[in-house]
Amino acid sequence: MDRIYMALLFLMIIPILICMKYARKIKSDVASSIVRCLIFAIITILSNGFFAFSGNETFAYLMEALYLFSFDMVLIYILQYSQQYTRVFNEVSYIRTGSFLLAYLDGISLFANTAFHHVFTLKNVRYVSFQMYHIGTKHIFYHLHYIFAYCLVFCIIASFVTKIMQIPAFYRKKYVPILAVVCVIIVLNLICNISGFPLDLSLPFFVFAAILICYLTLYRSPKELIDKTLSIVVTEMNNMVICFDINNECVYANDRAKELFRNSAVGLSDVSEYAKDWIEEHDIANRDSLEWSDQKTIDDQVHYFDIEYRKLFDQKKEYIGFFLNLIDNTEKHLALEQERYLANHDTLTGLYNKNYFAVRSAEILRDHPDEEWLLLSSNIKDFKLINDLFGMEKGNEALKMEADLLKERCHEGIAYGRIGGDKFAICMPKARFQEQAFIDAIQAMGHAFNNDLYHLHIYIGVYEITDIHEDISIMCDKANLAIKTLNENYARSIAYYNDTILNDTILEKQLVGDFDQALDEKQFCMYLQPQMTPEGRMLGAEALVRWQHPKRGLIFPGDFIEVFEKTGLIYRLDRFIWELAVQKLAQWQQEGHSDLYISVNISTKDFYYMDVYKTITALVEKYRIIPSTLKLEITETAIMSGTAGELERIEQFRKYGFQVEIDDFGSGYSSFNTLKDMDVDVLKIDMGFLRTTKPENLEKSMSIVNMIISLSKTLGLSVVTEGVETKEQVAKLTQMGCGVYQGYYFSKPIPVEEFEERYL
Ligand code: C2E
Ligand code: CA
Ligand code: CA
């Protein structure tokens, strides 16, 4: 019998050895704890067998000591394993060190018991027909050994129970079986211990424990666990997963997929309907996998998908169906589209913005290099005025109106956009451009927007593209330059770019750039043109500026005054010339020529940039001149475009003692209105009346001059005729009653020194 029992014990050891071999292959703390535990489990099993059936009492004592000690070690390693496996109390290292220490002390005491019998004594008894050893008297050390062992058991159970309570039911399967088999071992061991049965009936369960521990800890998570995890992942993931069988029928759709199709589809059958389109479109039947992006309208809403298709094969590589993995990118896509739209479009009008207009135009030009192209740019006359007079709202309305006009008329193959403020641009084939159509459209818009205070007018600059690779913004600039040549004229709407315009612009830019230095270095000088009586007596002079340019030589005001007016520099130049004139008057007056006067020009723009009145009176006071010797020439446009306040200013000038002259009288629109609205001292008749080309017109213009002269007499104004070049002109005008002349007949404008030499 004892042989059979021992053979059974050895048989039990085989599975444990196999588990050990397996665990040794795995390099981890848990695995090494398991290996050590299994070594001691084998020792425990064998020592228990040898103890029970040993024939020698000393040997029995040794075996029982070995059995009890190795059982301690089994428990210690199970505890170590359970701490590592459950991660409960894992960090509490003194449990481990403390238990090893106690186990070694216990071991010493147990082995010493062979000699001293202080732990337990043995007695040989007969069970049924077998002679066996079994524990006789139990001393205090024996009980201490068991208390220690049950403490270890308690810790093991505690760590498992704690773990089991902490985790979801789903994971308990990894712990409960191990706890159960440990409990069975403990209970059986306890029963044997209390009953005094010499064989430890818990030992066969060591085998179950070893297998379970190795399987659950080292081999893998239970398949069910993986299946469950995966199915949750698939069901709840954000992608839509739809699986189909070999007949292309949908067999599974996860929650997201159902949610998307739920409102539109009844059950899974309709999902198949959607998928069928894809299957056909992409010829998926003939491929193993494919990825593509697509959009589908589901319940009137467009969805953007990234789609992955993959065929499914079983282990034998037989085709069993396929799945679609859909990522709904709609939100991302729309956000991106919105972002792209905002980056490329003007929010007010919805047209392309400047950058995108350039991009689109460049594309169109590149795609049709053989065609002739135009770039048109538009500008609303005095757009700022709309905003100032009627508010932003109305200004926006005008812009939208123009944008609508463009949308209506520009079709396929034409790029157009709002390139800034009130500027729109069009890039179109020359063959499709009809000037009259544009003029009509401008007029139509003018009518739609007009009111008493403001007349809407649009200017268009046309640039014929010569090099399609030129920067679009440069093309726009060129079209805009053409607009500038229209000079804010209501009668014209369209101007064409040519190279002279560009050269002029470049020249203007250079002049503006040179201005500061020129003023500092006194490159500007005053020329004087005498005003004479018909008999040739000099009464005074007009101060006219000249620019002695270091590189360009003498430049006449016709080449720079307008530029400086546009760029706001004119007031600095005028102030400079006025000072020269006042200085000269002061000098003359000191020299006894107090009757001589100088007329200075005041530009319309001077009133914007400075207090003309203050500036001039300050000069008069600084140089102490007689105010009436300084005459102020103001053009009628300056007077007419001025506000009531400015008209008052002019009145102030007269009160101060200056003589105010209307320059170029008769050249503007409202010459006679000017006279009605304000008092002046002198009319300077515009040179235009003497320059008429057709003889029949000359007659008419002389009658007008005649009328102006008699009118001024009636109003008590003196008259100066400018631009007289011949003796006949002087004679005729004198006959009409004009008393003062300024013109080449008497003298061109000349440098001051020359003037003084000649006339003083
Ligand atoms: P404006 O004030 O009408 O000056 C008269 C212009 O007519 C002068 O041209 C003068 O040289 C020219 N002129 C005088 N008599 C005759 C003539 O018999 N035949 C012809 N063909 N021309 C004659 P300029 O000096 O070239 O000045 C041109 C314009 O520039 C001036 O016209 C004036 O509007 C402006 N300007 C000149 N100097 C100044 C200045 O210091 N300040 C401002 N703001 N404007 C100035
Ligand atoms: Ca003048
Ligand atoms: Ca003049």
XYZ file of C-alpha atoms and ligand atoms in Angstrom, residues 542 601 633 635 662-665 684-687 722 742, ligand 3:
15
model
C 2.960 136.324 -58.479
C -0.895 130.514 -54.214
C -4.691 133.390 -54.604
C -8.901 128.753 -56.722
C -9.936 134.129 -57.112
C -7.426 132.325 -59.280
C -8.358 130.787 -62.639
C -11.765 132.427 -62.528
C -7.809 136.432 -62.084
C -9.350 135.490 -65.384
C -8.399 131.982 -66.431
C -5.894 131.675 -69.232
C -3.358 135.914 -66.920
C 0.322 138.856 -66.131
Ca -3.966 131.269 -62.618
